[in-house]
Coordinates of C-alpha atoms in Angstrom, one line a residue:
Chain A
X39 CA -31.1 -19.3 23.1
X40 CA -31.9 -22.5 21.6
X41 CA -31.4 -23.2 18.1
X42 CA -34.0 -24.3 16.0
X43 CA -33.6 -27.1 13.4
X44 CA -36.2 -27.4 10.4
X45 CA -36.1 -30.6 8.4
X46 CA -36.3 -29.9 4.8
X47 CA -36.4 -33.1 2.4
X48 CA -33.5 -35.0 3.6
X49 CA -31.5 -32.5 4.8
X50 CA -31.3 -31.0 8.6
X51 CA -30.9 -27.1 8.7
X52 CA -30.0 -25.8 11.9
X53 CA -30.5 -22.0 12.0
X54 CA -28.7 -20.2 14.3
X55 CA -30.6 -16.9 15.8
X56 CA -28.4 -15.3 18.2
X57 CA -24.7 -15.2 20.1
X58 CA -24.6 -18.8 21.7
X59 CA -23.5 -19.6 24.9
X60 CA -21.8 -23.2 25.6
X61 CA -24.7 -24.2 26.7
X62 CA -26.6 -23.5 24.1
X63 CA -23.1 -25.3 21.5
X64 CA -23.5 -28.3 23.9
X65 CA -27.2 -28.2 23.4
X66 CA -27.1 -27.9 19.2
X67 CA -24.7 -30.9 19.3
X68 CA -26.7 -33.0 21.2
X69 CA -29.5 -32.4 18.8
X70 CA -28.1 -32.8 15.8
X71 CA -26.5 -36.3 16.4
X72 CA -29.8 -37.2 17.7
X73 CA -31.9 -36.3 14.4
X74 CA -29.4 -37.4 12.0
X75 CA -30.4 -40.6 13.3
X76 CA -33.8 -40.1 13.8
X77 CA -34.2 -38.4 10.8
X78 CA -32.2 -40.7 8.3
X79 CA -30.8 -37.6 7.3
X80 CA -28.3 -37.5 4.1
X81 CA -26.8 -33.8 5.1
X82 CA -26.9 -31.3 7.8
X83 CA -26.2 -27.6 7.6
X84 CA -25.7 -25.0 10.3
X85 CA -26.1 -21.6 9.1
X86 CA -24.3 -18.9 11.4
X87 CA -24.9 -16.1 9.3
X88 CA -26.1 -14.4 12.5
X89 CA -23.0 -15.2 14.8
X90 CA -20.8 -12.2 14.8
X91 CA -17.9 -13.9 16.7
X92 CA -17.0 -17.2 16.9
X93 CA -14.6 -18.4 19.8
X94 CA -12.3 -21.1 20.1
X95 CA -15.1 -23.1 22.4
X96 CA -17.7 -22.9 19.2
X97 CA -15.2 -23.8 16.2
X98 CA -14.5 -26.4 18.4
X99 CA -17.6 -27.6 18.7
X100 CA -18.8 -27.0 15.2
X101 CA -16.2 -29.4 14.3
X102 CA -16.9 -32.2 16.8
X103 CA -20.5 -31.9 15.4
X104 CA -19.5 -32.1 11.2
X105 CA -17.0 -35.2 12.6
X106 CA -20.0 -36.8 15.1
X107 CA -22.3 -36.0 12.1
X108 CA -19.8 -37.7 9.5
X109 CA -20.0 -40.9 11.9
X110 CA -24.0 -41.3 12.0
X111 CA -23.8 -40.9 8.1
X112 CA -24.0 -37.5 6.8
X113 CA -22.1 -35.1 5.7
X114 CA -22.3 -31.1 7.3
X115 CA -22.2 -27.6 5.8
X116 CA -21.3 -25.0 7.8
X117 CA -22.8 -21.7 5.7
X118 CA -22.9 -18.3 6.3
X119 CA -19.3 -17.2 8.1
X120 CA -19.5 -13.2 7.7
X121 CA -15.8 -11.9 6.5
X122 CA -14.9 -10.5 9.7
X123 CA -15.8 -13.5 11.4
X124 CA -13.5 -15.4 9.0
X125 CA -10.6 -13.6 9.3
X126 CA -10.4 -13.5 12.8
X127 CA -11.3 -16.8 13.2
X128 CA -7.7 -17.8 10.7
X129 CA -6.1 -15.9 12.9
X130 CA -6.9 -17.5 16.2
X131 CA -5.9 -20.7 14.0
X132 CA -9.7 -22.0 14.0
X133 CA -9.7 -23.2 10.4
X134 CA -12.0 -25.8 10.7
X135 CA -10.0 -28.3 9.3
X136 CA -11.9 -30.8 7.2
X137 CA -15.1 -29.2 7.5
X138 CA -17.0 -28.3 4.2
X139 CA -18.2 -24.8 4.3
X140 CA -19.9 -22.6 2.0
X141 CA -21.0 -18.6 1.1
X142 CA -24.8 -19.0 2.4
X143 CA -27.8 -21.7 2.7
X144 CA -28.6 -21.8 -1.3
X145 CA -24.7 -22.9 -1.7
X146 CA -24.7 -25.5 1.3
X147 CA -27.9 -26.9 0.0
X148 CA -26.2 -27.3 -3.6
X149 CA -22.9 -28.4 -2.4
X150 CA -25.0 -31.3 -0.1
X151 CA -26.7 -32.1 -3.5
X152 CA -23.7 -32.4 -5.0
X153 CA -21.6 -34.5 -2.9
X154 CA -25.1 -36.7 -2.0
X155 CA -26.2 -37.2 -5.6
X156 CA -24.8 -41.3 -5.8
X157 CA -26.8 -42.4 -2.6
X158 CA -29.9 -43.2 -4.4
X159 CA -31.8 -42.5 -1.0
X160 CA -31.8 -38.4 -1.8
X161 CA -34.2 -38.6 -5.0
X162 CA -37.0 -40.7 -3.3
X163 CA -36.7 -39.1 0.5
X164 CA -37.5 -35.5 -1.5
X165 CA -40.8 -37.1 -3.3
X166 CA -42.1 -38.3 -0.1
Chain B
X48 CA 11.6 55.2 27.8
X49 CA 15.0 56.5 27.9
X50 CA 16.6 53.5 27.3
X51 CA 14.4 52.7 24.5
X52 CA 15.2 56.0 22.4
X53 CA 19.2 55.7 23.5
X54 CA 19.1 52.3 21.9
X55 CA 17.1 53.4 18.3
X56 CA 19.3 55.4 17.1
X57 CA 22.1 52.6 17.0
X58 CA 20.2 49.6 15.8
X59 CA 19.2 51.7 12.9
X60 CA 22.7 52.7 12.1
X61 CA 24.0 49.5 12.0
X62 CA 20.8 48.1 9.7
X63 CA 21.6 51.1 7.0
X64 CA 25.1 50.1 6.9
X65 CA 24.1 46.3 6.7
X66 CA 21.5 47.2 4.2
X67 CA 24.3 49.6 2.5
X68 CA 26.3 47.1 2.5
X69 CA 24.3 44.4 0.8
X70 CA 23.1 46.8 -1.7
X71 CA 27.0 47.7 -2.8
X72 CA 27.3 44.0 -2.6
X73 CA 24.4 43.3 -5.1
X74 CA 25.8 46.1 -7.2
X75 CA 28.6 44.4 -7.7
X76 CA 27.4 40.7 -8.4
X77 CA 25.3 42.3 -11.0
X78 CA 28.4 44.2 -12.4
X79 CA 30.1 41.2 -12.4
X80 CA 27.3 38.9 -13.5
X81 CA 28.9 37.4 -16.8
X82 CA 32.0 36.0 -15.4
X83 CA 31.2 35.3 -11.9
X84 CA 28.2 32.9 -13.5
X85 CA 30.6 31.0 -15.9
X86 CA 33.4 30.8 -12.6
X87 CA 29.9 28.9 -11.5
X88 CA 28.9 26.8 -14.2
X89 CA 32.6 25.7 -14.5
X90 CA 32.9 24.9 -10.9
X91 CA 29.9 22.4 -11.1
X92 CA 30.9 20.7 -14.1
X93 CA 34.2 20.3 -12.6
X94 CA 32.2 19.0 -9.2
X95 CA 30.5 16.7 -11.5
X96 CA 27.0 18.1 -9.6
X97 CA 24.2 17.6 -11.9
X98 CA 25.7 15.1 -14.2
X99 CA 22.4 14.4 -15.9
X100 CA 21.9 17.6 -17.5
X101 CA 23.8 18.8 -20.3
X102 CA 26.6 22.3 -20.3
X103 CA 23.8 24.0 -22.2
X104 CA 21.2 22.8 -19.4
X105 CA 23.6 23.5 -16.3
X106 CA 24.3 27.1 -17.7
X107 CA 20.6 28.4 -18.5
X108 CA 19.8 26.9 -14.7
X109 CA 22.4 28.5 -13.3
X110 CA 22.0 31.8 -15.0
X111 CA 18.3 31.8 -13.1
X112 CA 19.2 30.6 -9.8
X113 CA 21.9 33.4 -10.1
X114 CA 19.8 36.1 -10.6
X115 CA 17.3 34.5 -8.0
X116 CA 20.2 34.5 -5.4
X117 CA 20.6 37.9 -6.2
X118 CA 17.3 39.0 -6.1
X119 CA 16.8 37.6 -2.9
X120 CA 20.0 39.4 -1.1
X121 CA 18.6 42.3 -2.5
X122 CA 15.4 42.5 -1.1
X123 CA 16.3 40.3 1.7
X124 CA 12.5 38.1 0.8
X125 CA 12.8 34.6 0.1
X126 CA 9.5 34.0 -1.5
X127 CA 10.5 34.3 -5.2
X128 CA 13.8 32.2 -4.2
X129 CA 11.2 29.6 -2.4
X130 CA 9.2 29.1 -5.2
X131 CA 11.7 29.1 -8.3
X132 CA 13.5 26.4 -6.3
X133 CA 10.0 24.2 -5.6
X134 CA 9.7 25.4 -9.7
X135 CA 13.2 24.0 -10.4
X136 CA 12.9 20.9 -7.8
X137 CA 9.6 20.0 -9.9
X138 CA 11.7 19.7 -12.9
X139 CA 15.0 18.3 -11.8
X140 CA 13.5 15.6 -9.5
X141 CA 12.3 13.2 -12.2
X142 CA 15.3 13.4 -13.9
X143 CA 17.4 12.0 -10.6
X144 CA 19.2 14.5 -9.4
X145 CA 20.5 14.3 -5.7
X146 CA 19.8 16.4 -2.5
X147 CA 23.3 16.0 -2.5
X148 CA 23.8 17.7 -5.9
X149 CA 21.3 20.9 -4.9
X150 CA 23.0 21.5 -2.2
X151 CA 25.9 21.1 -3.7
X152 CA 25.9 23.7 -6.2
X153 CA 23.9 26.2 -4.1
X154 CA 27.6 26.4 -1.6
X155 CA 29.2 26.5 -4.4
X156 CA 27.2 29.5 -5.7
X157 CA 28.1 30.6 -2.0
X158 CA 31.8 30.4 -2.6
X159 CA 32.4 31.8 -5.6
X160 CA 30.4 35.2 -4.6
X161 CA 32.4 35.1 -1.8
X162 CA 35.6 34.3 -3.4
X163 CA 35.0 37.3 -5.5
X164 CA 33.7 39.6 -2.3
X165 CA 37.6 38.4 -1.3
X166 CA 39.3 39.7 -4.2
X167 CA 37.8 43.0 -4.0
X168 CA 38.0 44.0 -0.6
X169 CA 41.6 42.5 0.1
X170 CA 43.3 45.3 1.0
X171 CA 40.5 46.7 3.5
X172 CA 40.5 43.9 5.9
X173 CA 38.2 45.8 8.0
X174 CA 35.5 46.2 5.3
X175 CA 35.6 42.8 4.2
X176 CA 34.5 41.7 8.0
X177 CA 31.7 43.6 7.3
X178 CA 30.4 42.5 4.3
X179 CA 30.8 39.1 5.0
X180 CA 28.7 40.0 8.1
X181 CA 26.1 41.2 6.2
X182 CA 26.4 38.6 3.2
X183 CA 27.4 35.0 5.3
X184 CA 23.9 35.2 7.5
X185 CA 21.5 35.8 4.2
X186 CA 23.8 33.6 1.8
X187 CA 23.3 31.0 4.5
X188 CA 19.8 31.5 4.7
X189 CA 19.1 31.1 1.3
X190 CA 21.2 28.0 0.6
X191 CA 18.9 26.3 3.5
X192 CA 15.8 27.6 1.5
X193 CA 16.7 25.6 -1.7
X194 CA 17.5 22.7 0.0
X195 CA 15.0 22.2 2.1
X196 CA 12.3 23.5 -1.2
X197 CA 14.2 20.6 -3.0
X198 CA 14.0 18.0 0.1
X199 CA 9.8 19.0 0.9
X200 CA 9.2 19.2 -3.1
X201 CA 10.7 15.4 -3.1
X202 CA 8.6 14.4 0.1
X203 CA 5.4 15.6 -1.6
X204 CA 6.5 13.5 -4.6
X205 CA 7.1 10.7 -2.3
X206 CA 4.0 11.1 -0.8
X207 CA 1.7 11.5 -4.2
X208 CA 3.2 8.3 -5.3
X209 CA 2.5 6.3 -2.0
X210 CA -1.0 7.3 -2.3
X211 CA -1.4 6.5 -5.9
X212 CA 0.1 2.9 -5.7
X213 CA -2.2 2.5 -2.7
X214 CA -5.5 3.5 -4.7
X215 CA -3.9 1.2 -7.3
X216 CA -3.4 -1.4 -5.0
X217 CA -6.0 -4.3 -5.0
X218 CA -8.7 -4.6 -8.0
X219 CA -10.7 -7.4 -7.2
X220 CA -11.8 -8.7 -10.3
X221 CA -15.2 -10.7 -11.6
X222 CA -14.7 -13.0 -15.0
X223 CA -16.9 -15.0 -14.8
X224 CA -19.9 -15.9 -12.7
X225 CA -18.6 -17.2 -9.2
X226 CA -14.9 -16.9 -10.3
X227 CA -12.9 -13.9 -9.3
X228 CA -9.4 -13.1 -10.0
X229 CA -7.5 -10.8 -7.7
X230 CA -3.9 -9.7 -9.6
X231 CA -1.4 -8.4 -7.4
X232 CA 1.1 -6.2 -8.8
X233 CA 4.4 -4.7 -6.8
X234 CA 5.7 -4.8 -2.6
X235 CA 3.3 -6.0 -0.5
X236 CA 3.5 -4.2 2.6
X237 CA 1.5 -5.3 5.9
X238 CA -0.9 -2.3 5.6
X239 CA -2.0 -3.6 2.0
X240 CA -2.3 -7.3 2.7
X241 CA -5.0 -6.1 5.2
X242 CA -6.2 -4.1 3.1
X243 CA -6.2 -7.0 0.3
X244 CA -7.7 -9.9 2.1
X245 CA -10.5 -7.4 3.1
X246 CA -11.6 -6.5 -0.2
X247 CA -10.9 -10.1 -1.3
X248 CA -13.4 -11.5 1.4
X249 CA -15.9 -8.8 0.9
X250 CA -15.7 -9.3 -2.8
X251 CA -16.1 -13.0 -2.5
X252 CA -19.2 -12.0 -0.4
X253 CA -21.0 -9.4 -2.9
X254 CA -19.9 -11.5 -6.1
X255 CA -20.8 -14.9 -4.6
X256 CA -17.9 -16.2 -6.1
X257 CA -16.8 -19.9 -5.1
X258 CA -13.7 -19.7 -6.8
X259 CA -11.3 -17.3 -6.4
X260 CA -7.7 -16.9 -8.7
X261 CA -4.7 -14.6 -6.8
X262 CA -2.1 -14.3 -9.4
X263 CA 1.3 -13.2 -7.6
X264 CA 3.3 -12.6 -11.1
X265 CA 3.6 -8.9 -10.4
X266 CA 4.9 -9.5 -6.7
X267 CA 8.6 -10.1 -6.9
X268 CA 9.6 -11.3 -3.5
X269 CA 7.9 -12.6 -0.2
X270 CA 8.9 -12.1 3.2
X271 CA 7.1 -14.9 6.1
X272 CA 5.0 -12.2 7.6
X273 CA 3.2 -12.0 4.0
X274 CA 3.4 -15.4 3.0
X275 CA 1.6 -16.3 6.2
X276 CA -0.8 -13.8 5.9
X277 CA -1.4 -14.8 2.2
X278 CA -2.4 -18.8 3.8
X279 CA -4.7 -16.8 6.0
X280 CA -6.4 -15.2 3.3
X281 CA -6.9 -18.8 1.6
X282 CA -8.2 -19.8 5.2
X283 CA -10.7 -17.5 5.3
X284 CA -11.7 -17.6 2.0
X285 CA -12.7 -21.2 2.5
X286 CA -14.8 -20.7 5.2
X287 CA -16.6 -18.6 3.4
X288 CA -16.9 -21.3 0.7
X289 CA -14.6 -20.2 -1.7
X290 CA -11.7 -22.5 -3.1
X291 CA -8.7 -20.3 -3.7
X292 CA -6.1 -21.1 -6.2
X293 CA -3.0 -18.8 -6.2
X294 CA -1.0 -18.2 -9.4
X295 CA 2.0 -17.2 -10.9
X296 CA 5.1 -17.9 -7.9
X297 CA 8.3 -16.7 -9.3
X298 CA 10.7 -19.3 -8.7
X299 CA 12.2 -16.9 -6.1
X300 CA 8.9 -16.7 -4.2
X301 CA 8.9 -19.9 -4.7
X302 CA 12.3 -21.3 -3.0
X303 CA 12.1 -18.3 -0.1
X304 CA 8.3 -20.0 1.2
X305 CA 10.2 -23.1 1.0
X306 CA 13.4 -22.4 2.7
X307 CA 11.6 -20.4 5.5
X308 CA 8.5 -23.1 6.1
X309 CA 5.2 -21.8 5.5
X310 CA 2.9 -24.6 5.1
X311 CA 1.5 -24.1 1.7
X312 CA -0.3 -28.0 2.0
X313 CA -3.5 -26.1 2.2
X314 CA -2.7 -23.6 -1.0
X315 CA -3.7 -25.0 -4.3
X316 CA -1.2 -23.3 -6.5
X317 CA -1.1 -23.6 -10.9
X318 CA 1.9 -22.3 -12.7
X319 CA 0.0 -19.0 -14.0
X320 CA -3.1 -17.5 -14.3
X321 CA -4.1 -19.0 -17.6
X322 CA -3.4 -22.0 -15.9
X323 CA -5.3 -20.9 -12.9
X324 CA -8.7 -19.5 -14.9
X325 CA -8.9 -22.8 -16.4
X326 CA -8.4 -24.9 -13.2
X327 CA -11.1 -22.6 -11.8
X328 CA -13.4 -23.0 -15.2
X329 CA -13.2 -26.8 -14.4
X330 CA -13.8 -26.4 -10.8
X331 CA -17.2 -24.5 -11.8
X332 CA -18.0 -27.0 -14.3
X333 CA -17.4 -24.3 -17.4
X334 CA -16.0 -26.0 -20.2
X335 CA -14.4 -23.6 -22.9
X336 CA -14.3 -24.8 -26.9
X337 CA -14.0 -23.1 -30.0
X338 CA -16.7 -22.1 -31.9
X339 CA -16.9 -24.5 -34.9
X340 CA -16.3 -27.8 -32.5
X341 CA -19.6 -26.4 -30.2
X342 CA -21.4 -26.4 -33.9
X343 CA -20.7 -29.5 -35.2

């Protein structure tokens, strides 16, 4: 299933629905580095409150797309890990190293504004 | 049929005498209750069995297990026995005495009665057999029923404790909004670092806590399975957005995750929890002055 990404302000917020395939991962990066650009986006998130595993293939991935993401300019949230998801996910040594993460989409969306705040470009892309 | 009532007859001759027998038997520890008792008392002093309880103690104890034991040979039941020695167990066990020591005087209790059995029959050999028939069999069975009262009554105490310390185990604690601290007090086995680093994550969840304080001051030593599964829990903790700083290493703790390699690089560690809640307050952007100085 594809995974649908809303633009909200300056920010990208891919939402993802279902179990991906690595199709679907391949699909979501491909995206992303796309609107970033076309978007002038400051800060993406990826919410996978929904995923209920995560393999080595999509930690992977995930972390391509924060790095790829870092490259075209903004910085990426991943939000939502459930507990289970984390723990096994430490164990399979997929720690997402360097990746900023955070509880749920209300605390990505603070973090971004956080680490955002000095680039001037955030205040006036919200008013338009 | 026939064979049946040819055999009666016999078994319930050699029962009476048995029975006889033990009743003359109990007859005569009664008669000689005083002194075969002290004989006792002295013995285990001597032993040094039960060196935690005083003369005064050892003698009232082993005036009741005396007439216990008799009790028992007498009416060949070892209820009563069973529970005066859980009774007795529950008293003696938090005061540190020994399987060792129980079992201990019980043989000796054994030895003196049939010291004495000795000294009376001596000069009918033949009679002696048979009351050491009858006595060796039940005195052995009762020995075994203190012992192993004393060894299930220290399991269950065991057991009671186990279950305590794990219900104790792992308060995960809210301070302040977003900050948690999760003290961990005493051995940490595998079972409970699960158990921890569930409720930790699950806390971290319902409390939306980005900040999260484990003080280790109550944990005094570390093996790698635990310090590994402590940089997991810090792992994990961060994907769920929570920074993790871990308080309170005893130098000991300290030198063993050293000396066997863990890589704490990832672990932000503060001296102690004081330490820690503040690191945390600053993290969250709390700032914490007295009273007067916010006034003026």
């Amino acid at each position: 299933m594809e995974v649908p990404i809303l633009k909200q302000g300056s920010y990208l917020i891919g939402s993802v629905q279902s179990a991906l395939t690595d199709a679907d991962l391949r699909q979501l990066r491909d995206v992303l580095v796309a609107k970033v650009g076309r978007f002038r986006s400051l800060g993406v998130i990826v919410d996978v409150t929904a995923m209920d595993v995560m393999d080595s293939f999509a930690a992977r991935t995930l972390s391509d797309i924060a790095q790829m993401v870092r490259l075209r300019g903004a910085q990426m949230v991943i939000v939502g890990i459930q507990p289970e998801v984390a723990f096994s996910m430490v164990q399979l040594g997929l720690t997402l190293e360097g990746v900023a993460t955070a509880l749920d989409l209300e605390e990505g969306l603070s973090l971004l504004d956080m680490t955002t705040k000095n680039r001037g470009r955030n205040d006036l892309a919200r008013l338009r | 049929m026939q064979k049946v009532q040819d055999r009666d007859p016999v078994v319930l001759t050699t029962k009476e005498t048995s029975a006889e027998l033990l009743r003359e038997l109990v007859a005569h520890l009664r008669q000689n209750r005083a002194q075969l008792r002290e004989e006792w008392a002295r013995l285990i002093t001597e032993a040094k069995l039960l060196t935690v309880m005083t003369r005064e103690e050892i003698f009232a104890e082993a005036t009741s297990v005396y007439d216990n034991y008799v009790e028992a040979l007498e009416t060949g039941t070892l209820e009563a026995l069973q529970a005066y020695s859980r009774n007795l167990s529950e008293r003696i066990i938090p005061r540190g005495v020994q399987t060792d020591e129980v079992l201990g005087i019980v043989l000796l209790l054994r030895d003196v009665l049939a010291r004495s059995l000795f000294a009376r029959s001596r000069t009918d050999f033949d009679k002696l057999n048979r009351i050491l028939d009858a006595y060796e069999p039940a005195a052995n069975r009762i020995a075994t029923t203190v012992a192993v009262g004393f060894v299930q009554e220290r399991e269950r105490t065991i057991r009671e404790q186990q279950e305590a310390i794990r219900e104790l185990s792992t308060p995960v604690l809210q301070v302040r909004e977003r900050l948690l601290i999760l003290p961990i007090i005493g051995v940490i086995d595998p079972q409970r670092a699960r158990q921890l680093t569930e409720q930790l994550l699950r806390g971290i969840r319902t409390n939306r806590a980005r900040v999260v304080v484990i003080d280790i001051t109550g944990v005094a030593a570390m093996d790698s399975n635990v310090a590994n599964h402590l940089v997991l829990t810090v792992e994990a903790s961060r994907l769920l957005g929570a920074t993790v700083i871990v308080t309170g290493l005893s130098p000991e703790i300290a030198q063993t995750l050293v000396n066997i390699g863990v890589d704490l690089t990832k672990m932000n560690t503060v001296g102690d929890l004081q330490g820690g809640i503040e690191e945390a307050e600053r993290l969250l952007g709390y700032k914490v002055v007295p009273v007067e100085k916010a006034e003026s």
